[in-house]
Amino acid sequence: MSTRTAIGHSPAPRATRTRTRRPRAEREAQILDSARRIFSEKGYGEATVAEIASFAGVVEGTVYTYFASKRALLIAVMRVFFESLIAETETGLRAIRGVENQLRFLIRKQLEIFASDFGLCRVILREARPDLTLYDEAILELNRRYTGLALAVLEEGVATSVLRENIVPSVIRDLIYGGIEHAVWRFVFSERELDVGTLSDQLADSILGGIVCPCGNELPEQSETLTRLERVADRLEVSLDRSQS
Amino acid sequence: MSTRTAIGHSPAPRATRTRTRRPRAEREAQILDSARRIFSEKGYGEATVAEIASFAGVVEGTVYTYFASKRALLIAVMRVFFESLIAETETGLRAIRGVENQLRFLIRKQLEIFASDFGLCRVILREARPDLTLYDEAILELNRRYTGLALAVLEEGVATSVLRENIVPSVIRDLIYGGIEHAVWRFVFSERELDVGTLSDQLADSILGGIVCPCGNELPEQSETLTRLERVADRLEVSLDRSQS
DNA sequence: TTTTTTATTGAGTCTACCTCATTAATATCT
DNA sequence: AGATATTAATGAGGTAGACTCAATAAAAAA
């Protein structure tokens, strides 16, 4: 009984420092969950490994028998996040017909993710992207796979002539995900509440339809058709005038 | 003479540890330059205050008589960066007529900044935005002023009917700057060389004109004009037929 | 029960931000 | 010019947090 806690007279009614051994997988999951939670709450830099350990019910050193570094822990958290995100998005996409609807779905889905798990999204955006050296190859691959879903839709759109043939799919993908990201930051700073439905419609409409007023004189193909039609109209009118005289 | 360096027998041919006093403004500029350089090269987290001090020719403690913290140093660097960026962009914008050309200029300018000073841009993107608590109010204001330039152009475009009346300027601004940012990251990861001209055209064309193929059936106003013309053509043809019979 | 294995520990190292009492270079005064 | 006052500059700590490792004890195997 006295062997339970190292020091015989320790009262320790609070600490659950029982030193119980658990199967590796279970402990790893505990630590991973704890890390996800703490990172989401406080951000990467502000979270400490000691705090993550304590929340998982272990001591700081234990974390390092499961993960090589604080960074590795973050990467593992990100992997879990991405894998479920990709799976959800893939199944959602399969249920939707039409390139335009699929693009609208992707935009809305991304906004929903931001809204529902903003803490973690913020950490990922801050830590993952700008850190080229520490950007784990596997995470880069997951990210590629995720945004690759949008790329595939865009390419199909071009192939089926739903989208203009002269667009560059990768540029449009950047426009979509970059635009969403900035729009979300805007809401975070302004502290207004994010209306996912409205914002995703605004974004989708702008991306799909562009911003230049079509009343103008700027659409080459259409205006060519128009001038040709006008020329024919002119010719017919001349004929008509002549026949009426 | 022996009072020059504290310890009499110090050889110190390398160190410029002369302990010379400089006017505050000059020293501050030295430290600021050094910080900008080191931050750009190594990033915020990897740069150490000791290194910045050493490069500026002072000792670590000296930095703290000029800047309250490492973070404050970064904010000062960012302020200098933003102020010159805003000034350049404002003068450039004044020399350009037409909303569409102005938007193309803004896009190109931003891409040029990324290409020419990528190290610092990366630090700013990583450190400034996601850190709400440490985000100095003055920097937020500078950022607002910078992207506000785009906002003004967009609003003018709507007012003069060059742009569609139903667009949301702030959303378009997010699309522009977010899209540029992601496109640049893409190039960084792929390690291909960034062609500013091509990319800015691709981005501008997509944002201005949208991605949906106009050959389709989707542009209401234009097709209205078409149907009216067709109706006139019909009428003329009928008249022509009748007169020829 | 005894032995082996290995998960868990916590004390200790190291690095980097930051503080502060001391020092000496310049400016001011007589 | 010499004495005094001011304050820029210093560098020796303080502290926090990531990371290491030899020792320990809980579970498994013999």
Coordinates of C-alpha atoms (C1' of nucleotides) in Angstrom, one line a residue:
Chain A
M1 CA 0.0 0.0 0.0
S2 CA 2.8 2.4 0.8
T3 CA 4.3 1.5 -2.5
R4 CA 1.5 3.2 -4.3
T5 CA 3.0 6.6 -4.1
A6 CA 6.8 6.9 -4.0
I7 CA 6.9 8.9 -0.8
G8 CA 5.1 7.2 2.1
H9 CA 3.6 10.2 3.8
S10 CA 2.4 11.9 0.5
P11 CA -1.2 12.9 1.0
A12 CA -1.8 13.7 -2.7
P13 CA -5.6 13.6 -2.7
R14 CA -5.7 15.6 -6.0
A15 CA -3.0 14.1 -8.3
T16 CA -4.0 10.9 -10.1
R17 CA -0.3 10.0 -10.1
T18 CA -0.9 6.3 -9.8
R19 CA 1.7 5.3 -12.4
T20 CA -0.6 2.9 -14.2
R21 CA 0.7 1.3 -17.3
R22 CA -1.5 1.4 -20.4
P23 CA -1.2 -0.2 -23.8
R24 CA 0.8 2.0 -26.0
A25 CA -2.0 2.8 -28.4
E26 CA -4.3 4.0 -25.6
R27 CA -1.8 6.3 -24.0
E28 CA -0.8 7.7 -27.4
A29 CA -4.5 8.5 -28.1
Q30 CA -4.8 10.2 -24.7
I31 CA -1.8 12.4 -25.3
L32 CA -2.9 13.2 -28.8
D33 CA -6.4 14.2 -27.7
S34 CA -4.9 16.4 -24.9
A35 CA -2.5 18.0 -27.4
R36 CA -5.3 18.8 -29.8
R37 CA -7.3 20.4 -27.1
I38 CA -4.5 22.5 -25.6
F39 CA -3.2 23.5 -29.0
S40 CA -6.7 24.6 -30.1
E41 CA -7.2 26.6 -26.9
K42 CA -3.9 28.3 -26.5
G43 CA -2.1 28.0 -29.8
Y44 CA 1.2 26.2 -30.4
G45 CA 3.6 28.7 -29.0
E46 CA 1.7 29.3 -25.8
A47 CA 0.9 25.7 -25.1
T48 CA 3.5 23.9 -23.0
V49 CA 4.4 20.2 -23.2
A50 CA 4.0 20.0 -19.4
E51 CA 0.4 21.2 -19.6
I52 CA -0.4 18.7 -22.4
A53 CA 1.1 16.0 -20.3
S54 CA -0.7 17.0 -17.2
F55 CA -4.1 17.1 -19.0
A56 CA -3.4 13.6 -20.3
G57 CA -2.7 12.4 -16.8
V58 CA 1.0 11.7 -17.4
V59 CA 4.3 13.5 -16.6
E60 CA 6.2 15.6 -19.1
G61 CA 8.8 13.0 -19.8
T62 CA 6.2 10.5 -20.8
V63 CA 5.1 12.6 -23.8
Y64 CA 8.6 12.2 -25.2
T65 CA 8.5 8.4 -25.2
Y66 CA 5.5 8.7 -27.6
F67 CA 6.4 11.7 -29.7
A68 CA 9.9 12.9 -30.5
S69 CA 9.2 16.6 -30.0
K70 CA 6.5 19.1 -29.4
R71 CA 6.6 19.7 -33.2
A72 CA 6.1 16.0 -33.9
L73 CA 3.1 16.1 -31.6
L74 CA 1.6 19.0 -33.6
I75 CA 2.2 17.1 -36.8
A76 CA 0.4 14.1 -35.5
V77 CA -2.6 16.2 -34.5
M78 CA -2.7 17.8 -37.9
R79 CA -2.6 14.4 -39.6
V80 CA -5.7 13.2 -37.7
F81 CA -7.5 16.5 -38.6
F82 CA -6.7 16.3 -42.2
E83 CA -7.6 12.6 -42.6
S84 CA -11.1 13.1 -41.3
L85 CA -11.5 16.3 -43.3
I86 CA -10.5 14.6 -46.5
A87 CA -12.8 11.6 -45.9
E88 CA -15.8 13.8 -45.2
T89 CA -15.2 16.0 -48.2
E90 CA -14.7 13.1 -50.5
T91 CA -18.0 11.5 -49.6
G92 CA -19.8 14.8 -49.7
L93 CA -18.5 15.5 -53.1
R94 CA -19.6 12.1 -54.5
A95 CA -23.2 12.9 -53.6
I96 CA -23.3 16.0 -55.8
R97 CA -23.8 16.4 -59.5
G98 CA -22.5 19.3 -61.6
V99 CA -19.2 21.1 -61.4
E100 CA -20.7 24.4 -60.2
N101 CA -22.6 22.7 -57.4
Q102 CA -19.5 20.8 -56.4
L103 CA -17.5 24.0 -56.2
R104 CA -20.1 25.6 -54.1
F105 CA -20.1 22.6 -51.8
L106 CA -16.3 22.8 -51.4
I107 CA -16.4 26.4 -50.5
R108 CA -19.2 25.9 -48.0
K109 CA -17.5 22.9 -46.5
Q110 CA -14.3 24.8 -45.9
L111 CA -16.1 27.6 -44.2
E112 CA -17.9 25.2 -42.0
I113 CA -14.7 23.6 -40.9
F114 CA -13.3 27.1 -40.1
A115 CA -16.4 28.0 -38.1
S116 CA -16.6 24.7 -36.2
D117 CA -12.9 24.1 -35.3
F118 CA -11.4 27.5 -35.6
G119 CA -8.8 27.1 -32.8
L120 CA -7.1 24.2 -34.6
C121 CA -7.5 25.8 -38.0
R122 CA -5.6 28.8 -36.7
V123 CA -2.8 26.8 -35.4
I124 CA -2.5 24.8 -38.6
L125 CA -2.5 28.0 -40.7
R126 CA 0.1 29.6 -38.5
E127 CA 2.4 26.7 -37.9
A128 CA 2.2 24.4 -40.8
R129 CA 2.4 26.5 -43.9
P130 CA 5.2 29.0 -43.3
D131 CA 7.5 26.5 -41.8
L132 CA 9.1 24.8 -44.8
T133 CA 11.8 23.0 -43.1
L134 CA 9.6 21.5 -40.4
Y135 CA 6.7 20.9 -42.8
D136 CA 6.4 17.1 -42.6
E137 CA 6.3 15.5 -46.0
A138 CA 3.3 13.5 -45.0
I139 CA 1.3 16.6 -44.1
L140 CA 2.2 18.3 -47.3
E141 CA 0.9 15.2 -49.1
L142 CA -2.4 15.3 -47.1
N143 CA -2.8 19.0 -47.9
R144 CA -2.2 18.3 -51.5
R145 CA -4.7 15.6 -51.4
Y146 CA -7.3 17.8 -49.9
T147 CA -6.9 20.8 -52.2
G148 CA -6.5 18.3 -55.0
L149 CA -10.2 17.5 -54.7
A150 CA -11.0 21.1 -55.8
L151 CA -8.4 20.8 -58.6
A152 CA -10.1 17.7 -60.0
V153 CA -13.5 19.4 -60.0
L154 CA -12.0 22.4 -61.8
E155 CA -10.3 20.3 -64.4
E156 CA -13.5 18.4 -65.1
G157 CA -15.3 21.8 -65.5
V158 CA -12.8 22.8 -68.1
A159 CA -13.0 19.5 -69.9
T160 CA -16.8 19.6 -70.1
S161 CA -16.8 23.3 -71.1
V162 CA -18.7 24.3 -68.0
L163 CA -15.7 26.5 -67.1
R164 CA -13.7 28.7 -69.4
E165 CA -11.0 26.9 -71.2
N166 CA -8.3 29.5 -70.6
I167 CA -8.5 29.4 -66.7
V168 CA -5.6 27.9 -64.8
P169 CA -7.1 25.4 -62.3
S170 CA -4.3 25.7 -59.7
V171 CA -4.7 29.5 -59.7
I172 CA -8.4 29.2 -59.2
R173 CA -7.9 26.7 -56.3
D174 CA -5.6 29.2 -54.7
L175 CA -8.2 31.9 -55.2
I176 CA -10.8 29.8 -53.5
Y177 CA -8.9 28.7 -50.5
G178 CA -6.9 31.9 -50.1
G179 CA -10.1 33.9 -50.4
I180 CA -11.9 31.8 -47.8
E181 CA -9.0 32.1 -45.4
H182 CA -8.8 35.9 -45.6
A183 CA -12.5 36.3 -45.4
V184 CA -12.5 34.2 -42.2
W185 CA -9.7 36.3 -40.7
R186 CA -11.7 39.4 -41.4
F187 CA -14.5 38.1 -39.4
V188 CA -12.2 37.1 -36.5
F189 CA -10.8 40.6 -36.3
S190 CA -14.1 42.3 -36.6
E191 CA -15.5 40.0 -34.0
R192 CA -18.8 39.8 -35.9
E193 CA -20.5 36.5 -36.2
L194 CA -19.7 34.5 -39.2
D195 CA -22.7 33.6 -41.4
V196 CA -21.5 30.6 -43.3
G197 CA -24.4 30.5 -45.8
T198 CA -24.2 34.2 -46.8
L199 CA -20.4 34.3 -47.0
S200 CA -20.1 31.1 -49.0
D201 CA -22.7 32.4 -51.5
Q202 CA -20.8 35.7 -51.8
L203 CA -17.5 33.9 -52.4
A204 CA -18.9 31.4 -54.8
D205 CA -20.8 34.0 -56.9
S206 CA -17.8 36.2 -57.1
I207 CA -15.4 33.4 -58.1
L208 CA -17.8 31.8 -60.6
G209 CA -19.2 34.9 -62.2
G210 CA -16.4 37.4 -61.8
I211 CA -16.8 41.0 -60.8
V212 CA -16.8 43.0 -64.0
C213 CA -20.2 44.2 -65.0
P214 CA -21.4 42.2 -68.1
C215 CA -23.5 45.2 -69.3
G216 CA -20.2 46.7 -70.4
N217 CA -18.2 46.3 -73.5
E218 CA -15.6 43.8 -72.4
L219 CA -16.7 40.3 -73.3
P220 CA -14.9 39.6 -76.6
E221 CA -16.7 36.4 -77.8
Q222 CA -20.2 37.6 -77.0
S223 CA -19.6 41.1 -78.4
E224 CA -18.3 39.6 -81.6
T225 CA -21.5 37.7 -82.0
L226 CA -23.4 40.9 -81.3
T227 CA -21.5 43.0 -83.9
R228 CA -22.1 40.3 -86.5
L229 CA -25.8 40.2 -85.6
E230 CA -25.9 44.0 -85.8
R231 CA -24.2 44.0 -89.2
V232 CA -26.8 41.5 -90.5
A233 CA -29.6 43.7 -89.0
D234 CA -28.1 46.7 -90.7
R235 CA -28.0 45.0 -94.1
L236 CA -31.5 43.7 -93.7
E237 CA -32.7 47.2 -92.7
V238 CA -31.1 48.7 -95.8
S239 CA -32.8 46.1 -97.9
L240 CA -36.1 46.8 -96.2
D241 CA -35.7 50.5 -96.6
R242 CA -34.9 50.0 -100.3
S243 CA -37.9 47.7 -100.9
Q244 CA -40.2 50.2 -99.1
S245 CA -39.1 53.2 -101.1
Chain B
M1 CA 44.5 53.9 -23.6
S2 CA 44.1 50.9 -21.3
T3 CA 40.6 52.2 -20.5
R4 CA 39.4 51.5 -24.0
T5 CA 38.7 47.9 -23.3
A6 CA 37.8 46.9 -19.8
I7 CA 40.4 44.2 -19.4
G8 CA 43.9 45.5 -20.0
H9 CA 45.4 42.5 -21.8
S10 CA 42.4 41.8 -24.1
P11 CA 43.7 41.3 -27.6
A12 CA 40.3 41.5 -29.2
P13 CA 41.2 42.2 -32.8
R14 CA 37.9 40.9 -34.0
A15 CA 35.3 42.3 -31.7
T16 CA 34.3 45.9 -32.3
R17 CA 33.4 46.1 -28.6
T18 CA 34.5 49.8 -28.3
R19 CA 31.5 50.8 -26.3
T20 CA 30.9 54.0 -28.3
R21 CA 27.9 56.0 -27.5
R22 CA 25.7 56.9 -30.4
P23 CA 22.7 59.2 -30.6
R24 CA 19.6 57.2 -29.8
A25 CA 18.0 57.5 -33.2
E26 CA 21.1 56.1 -34.9
R27 CA 21.5 53.1 -32.6
E28 CA 17.8 52.4 -32.9
A29 CA 18.1 52.4 -36.7
Q30 CA 21.1 50.0 -36.5
I31 CA 19.2 47.6 -34.4
L32 CA 16.1 47.9 -36.5
D33 CA 18.0 47.1 -39.7
S34 CA 19.7 44.2 -38.1
A35 CA 16.4 42.8 -36.8
R36 CA 14.8 43.1 -40.3
R37 CA 17.7 41.3 -41.8
I38 CA 17.9 38.5 -39.3
F39 CA 14.1 38.0 -39.1
S40 CA 14.0 37.9 -42.9
E41 CA 16.7 35.3 -43.1
K42 CA 15.8 32.9 -40.3
G43 CA 12.2 33.7 -39.4
Y44 CA 11.0 35.1 -36.0
G45 CA 11.1 32.0 -33.9
E46 CA 14.6 30.9 -35.1
A47 CA 16.2 34.4 -34.8
T48 CA 17.6 35.2 -31.4
V49 CA 17.9 38.6 -29.8
A50 CA 21.6 37.9 -29.1
E51 CA 22.2 37.4 -32.8
I52 CA 20.4 40.6 -33.8
A53 CA 22.3 42.5 -31.2
S54 CA 25.6 41.1 -32.3
F55 CA 24.9 41.9 -35.9
A56 CA 24.1 45.5 -34.9
G57 CA 27.4 45.6 -33.0
V58 CA 25.9 45.8 -29.5
V59 CA 25.3 43.4 -26.7
E60 CA 22.0 41.7 -26.0
G61 CA 21.0 43.9 -23.1
T62 CA 21.3 47.0 -25.2
V63 CA 18.5 45.9 -27.5
Y64 CA 16.2 46.0 -24.5
T65 CA 16.9 49.7 -23.8
Y66 CA 15.5 50.4 -27.3
F67 CA 12.8 47.9 -27.6
A68 CA 10.7 46.4 -24.8
S69 CA 10.7 42.9 -26.2
K70 CA 11.6 40.7 -29.1
R71 CA 7.9 41.1 -30.2
A72 CA 8.1 44.9 -30.0
L73 CA 11.1 44.7 -32.3
L74 CA 9.2 42.7 -34.8
I75 CA 6.3 45.1 -34.7
A76 CA 8.7 48.0 -35.3
V77 CA 10.1 46.2 -38.3
M78 CA 6.7 45.6 -39.7
R79 CA 5.7 49.2 -39.2
V80 CA 8.6 50.4 -41.4
F81 CA 7.8 47.8 -44.0
F82 CA 4.1 48.7 -44.2
E83 CA 4.7 52.4 -44.2
S84 CA 6.9 52.3 -47.3
L85 CA 4.6 49.8 -49.0
I86 CA 1.6 52.0 -48.5
A87 CA 3.4 55.1 -49.8
E88 CA 4.6 53.3 -52.9
T89 CA 1.2 51.8 -53.6
E90 CA -0.6 55.1 -53.1
T91 CA 1.6 57.0 -55.6
G92 CA 1.4 54.2 -58.1
L93 CA -2.4 54.1 -57.9
R94 CA -2.7 57.8 -58.5
A95 CA -0.9 57.5 -61.8
I96 CA -3.4 55.0 -63.2
R97 CA -6.8 55.6 -64.7
G98 CA -9.6 53.2 -64.7
V99 CA -10.8 50.7 -62.1
E100 CA -9.8 47.6 -63.9
N101 CA -6.3 48.9 -64.5
Q102 CA -6.0 49.9 -60.9
L103 CA -7.0 46.5 -59.7
R104 CA -4.5 44.9 -62.1
F105 CA -1.8 47.2 -60.7
L106 CA -2.7 46.3 -57.1
I107 CA -2.4 42.6 -57.8
R108 CA 0.9 43.0 -59.6
K109 CA 2.3 45.2 -56.9
Q110 CA 1.5 42.7 -54.2
L111 CA 3.1 39.9 -56.2
E112 CA 6.2 42.0 -56.7
I113 CA 6.5 42.7 -53.0
F114 CA 6.3 39.0 -52.3
A115 CA 8.9 38.2 -54.9
S116 CA 11.3 40.9 -53.8
D117 CA 11.1 40.6 -50.0
F118 CA 9.8 37.1 -49.5
G119 CA 11.6 36.5 -46.2
L120 CA 10.0 39.4 -44.4
C121 CA 6.6 38.7 -46.0
R122 CA 6.7 35.2 -44.7
V123 CA 7.5 36.4 -41.2
I124 CA 4.7 39.0 -41.3
L125 CA 2.1 36.4 -42.6
R126 CA 3.1 33.9 -39.9
E127 CA 3.5 36.2 -36.9
A128 CA 1.2 39.1 -37.4
R129 CA -2.1 37.8 -38.5
P130 CA -2.9 34.8 -36.3
D131 CA -1.7 36.5 -33.1
L132 CA -4.7 38.5 -32.0
T133 CA -3.5 39.3 -28.5
L134 CA -0.1 40.5 -29.6
Y135 CA -1.3 42.2 -32.7
D136 CA -0.4 45.7 -32.1
E137 CA -3.2 48.1 -32.8
A138 CA -1.0 50.3 -34.9
I139 CA -0.1 47.4 -37.2
L140 CA -3.7 46.4 -37.6
E141 CA -4.4 50.0 -38.6
L142 CA -1.6 50.0 -41.2
N143 CA -2.8 46.7 -42.6
R144 CA -6.3 48.1 -42.8
R145 CA -5.0 51.2 -44.6
Y146 CA -3.1 49.1 -47.1
T147 CA -6.0 46.8 -48.1
G148 CA -8.3 49.8 -47.8
L149 CA -6.7 51.1 -51.0
A150 CA -8.1 48.1 -52.8
L151 CA -11.4 48.5 -51.1
A152 CA -11.7 52.1 -52.4
V153 CA -11.0 51.1 -55.9
L154 CA -13.6 48.3 -55.8
E155 CA -16.2 50.7 -54.3
E156 CA -15.5 53.2 -57.1
G157 CA -15.9 50.4 -59.6
V158 CA -19.4 49.6 -58.2
A159 CA -20.3 53.3 -58.1
T160 CA -19.4 53.8 -61.7
S161 CA -21.0 50.6 -62.8
V162 CA -17.7 49.2 -64.1
L163 CA -18.2 46.4 -61.6
R164 CA -21.3 44.5 -60.9
E165 CA -23.5 46.2 -58.3
N166 CA -24.2 43.1 -56.3
I167 CA -20.6 42.3 -55.4
V168 CA -19.4 42.8 -51.8
P169 CA -16.1 44.8 -52.0
S170 CA -14.6 43.4 -48.8
V171 CA -15.2 39.9 -50.0
I172 CA -13.5 40.7 -53.3
R173 CA -10.6 42.2 -51.5
D174 CA -10.2 39.0 -49.4
L175 CA -10.3 37.1 -52.7
I176 CA -7.5 39.2 -54.2
Y177 CA -5.1 39.2 -51.3
G178 CA -5.9 35.7 -50.1
G179 CA -5.6 34.3 -53.6
I180 CA -2.2 36.0 -54.2
E181 CA -0.9 34.7 -50.9
H182 CA -1.9 31.1 -51.6
A183 CA -0.5 31.3 -55.1
V184 CA 2.8 32.5 -53.8
W185 CA 3.0 29.7 -51.3
R186 CA 2.3 27.3 -54.1
F187 CA 5.4 28.5 -55.9
V188 CA 7.5 28.4 -52.7
F189 CA 6.6 24.8 -52.2
S190 CA 7.1 23.7 -55.7
E191 CA 10.4 25.6 -55.9
R192 CA 9.6 26.8 -59.3
E193 CA 10.5 30.3 -60.2
L194 CA 7.7 32.8 -59.9
D195 CA 6.8 34.7 -63.0
V196 CA 5.2 37.8 -61.7
G197 CA 3.8 39.0 -65.0
T198 CA 2.1 35.7 -65.9
L199 CA 0.7 35.0 -62.5
S200 CA -0.7 38.5 -62.0
D201 CA -2.5 38.3 -65.3
Q202 CA -3.9 34.9 -64.5
L203 CA -5.2 36.1 -61.1
A204 CA -6.6 39.3 -62.5
D205 CA -8.3 37.7 -65.4
S206 CA -9.9 35.1 -63.1
I207 CA -11.1 37.6 -60.5
L208 CA -12.3 40.2 -63.0
G209 CA -14.0 37.8 -65.5
G210 CA -14.9 34.8 -63.4
I211 CA -14.5 31.2 -64.3
V212 CA -17.9 30.1 -65.7
C213 CA -17.9 29.8 -69.5
P214 CA -19.9 32.7 -70.9
C215 CA -20.7 30.7 -74.1
G216 CA -23.3 29.0 -71.9
N217 CA -26.7 30.2 -70.9
E218 CA -25.9 32.2 -67.8
L219 CA -25.6 35.8 -68.6
P220 CA -29.1 37.3 -68.4
E221 CA -28.5 40.9 -69.5
Q222 CA -26.4 40.1 -72.5
S223 CA -28.8 37.4 -73.7
E224 CA -31.6 39.9 -73.3
T225 CA -29.9 42.1 -75.8
L226 CA -29.4 39.1 -78.0
T227 CA -33.0 38.1 -78.0
R228 CA -34.1 41.7 -78.8
L229 CA -31.7 41.8 -81.7
E230 CA -33.0 38.4 -82.9
R231 CA -36.6 39.7 -82.6
V232 CA -35.7 42.7 -84.8
A233 CA -33.9 40.4 -87.2
D234 CA -37.0 38.2 -87.4
R235 CA -39.2 41.1 -88.1
L236 CA -36.9 42.4 -90.8
E237 CA -36.7 39.0 -92.4
V238 CA -40.4 38.8 -92.5
S239 CA -40.7 42.2 -94.1
L240 CA -37.9 41.2 -96.5
D241 CA -39.6 38.0 -97.4
R242 CA -42.9 39.8 -98.0
S243 CA -41.4 42.5 -100.1
Q244 CA -39.6 39.9 -102.2
S245 CA -42.7 37.8 -102.8
Chain C
dT1 C1' 7.2 -17.0 -7.2
dT2 C1' 10.8 -15.3 -9.9
dT3 C1' 12.5 -13.2 -13.9
dT4 C1' 12.1 -10.3 -17.8
dT5 C1' 10.4 -6.5 -20.2
dT6 C1' 9.3 -1.9 -20.8
dA7 C1' 6.2 2.0 -19.7
dT8 C1' 6.8 5.8 -16.6
dT9 C1' 9.1 8.8 -14.0
dG10 C1' 11.3 13.2 -12.3
dA11 C1' 15.6 15.3 -11.6
dG12 C1' 18.6 17.7 -14.4
dT13 C1' 20.6 20.2 -18.9
dC14 C1' 20.4 23.6 -22.2
dT15 C1' 18.9 27.5 -24.7
dA16 C1' 16.9 31.9 -25.2
dC17 C1' 14.1 35.9 -23.5
dC18 C1' 14.5 39.4 -20.3
dT19 C1' 16.1 42.3 -15.9
dC20 C1' 19.1 45.3 -13.4
dA21 C1' 22.9 47.2 -10.9
dT22 C1' 27.2 48.8 -12.5
dT23 C1' 30.2 51.3 -15.7
dA24 C1' 31.9 54.8 -18.6
dA25 C1' 31.2 58.0 -22.7
dT26 C1' 29.3 62.3 -23.7
dA27 C1' 27.1 66.8 -22.4
dT28 C1' 26.8 70.6 -19.2
dC29 C1' 28.4 73.8 -16.0
dT30 C1' 31.8 76.7 -13.6
Chain D
dA1 C1' 40.2 73.1 -19.1
dG2 C1' 38.6 70.5 -15.2
dA3 C1' 34.6 68.9 -12.4
dT4 C1' 30.0 67.2 -12.4
dA5 C1' 25.7 65.3 -14.2
dT6 C1' 23.4 62.5 -17.5
dT7 C1' 22.4 58.3 -19.6
dA8 C1' 23.9 54.8 -23.3
dA9 C1' 25.9 50.5 -22.8
dT10 C1' 27.1 46.5 -20.5
dG11 C1' 27.2 41.6 -18.9
dA12 C1' 26.2 38.8 -15.1
dG13 C1' 22.2 36.7 -13.5
dG14 C1' 16.9 35.0 -13.3
dT15 C1' 13.4 32.3 -15.4
dA16 C1' 10.7 29.4 -18.4
dG17 C1' 10.1 25.7 -21.1
dA18 C1' 11.8 22.1 -24.5
dC19 C1' 14.2 18.0 -24.2
dT20 C1' 17.3 13.8 -22.0
dC21 C1' 18.3 9.9 -19.3
dA22 C1' 19.3 6.7 -15.6
dA23 C1' 16.4 4.7 -12.3
dT24 C1' 11.9 2.6 -11.1
dA25 C1' 8.0 -0.3 -10.8
dA26 C1' 3.9 -2.3 -13.2
dA27 C1' 2.7 -5.9 -16.2
dA28 C1' 4.0 -10.1 -18.8
dA29 C1' 6.5 -14.4 -19.2
dA30 C1' 8.7 -18.2 -17.3

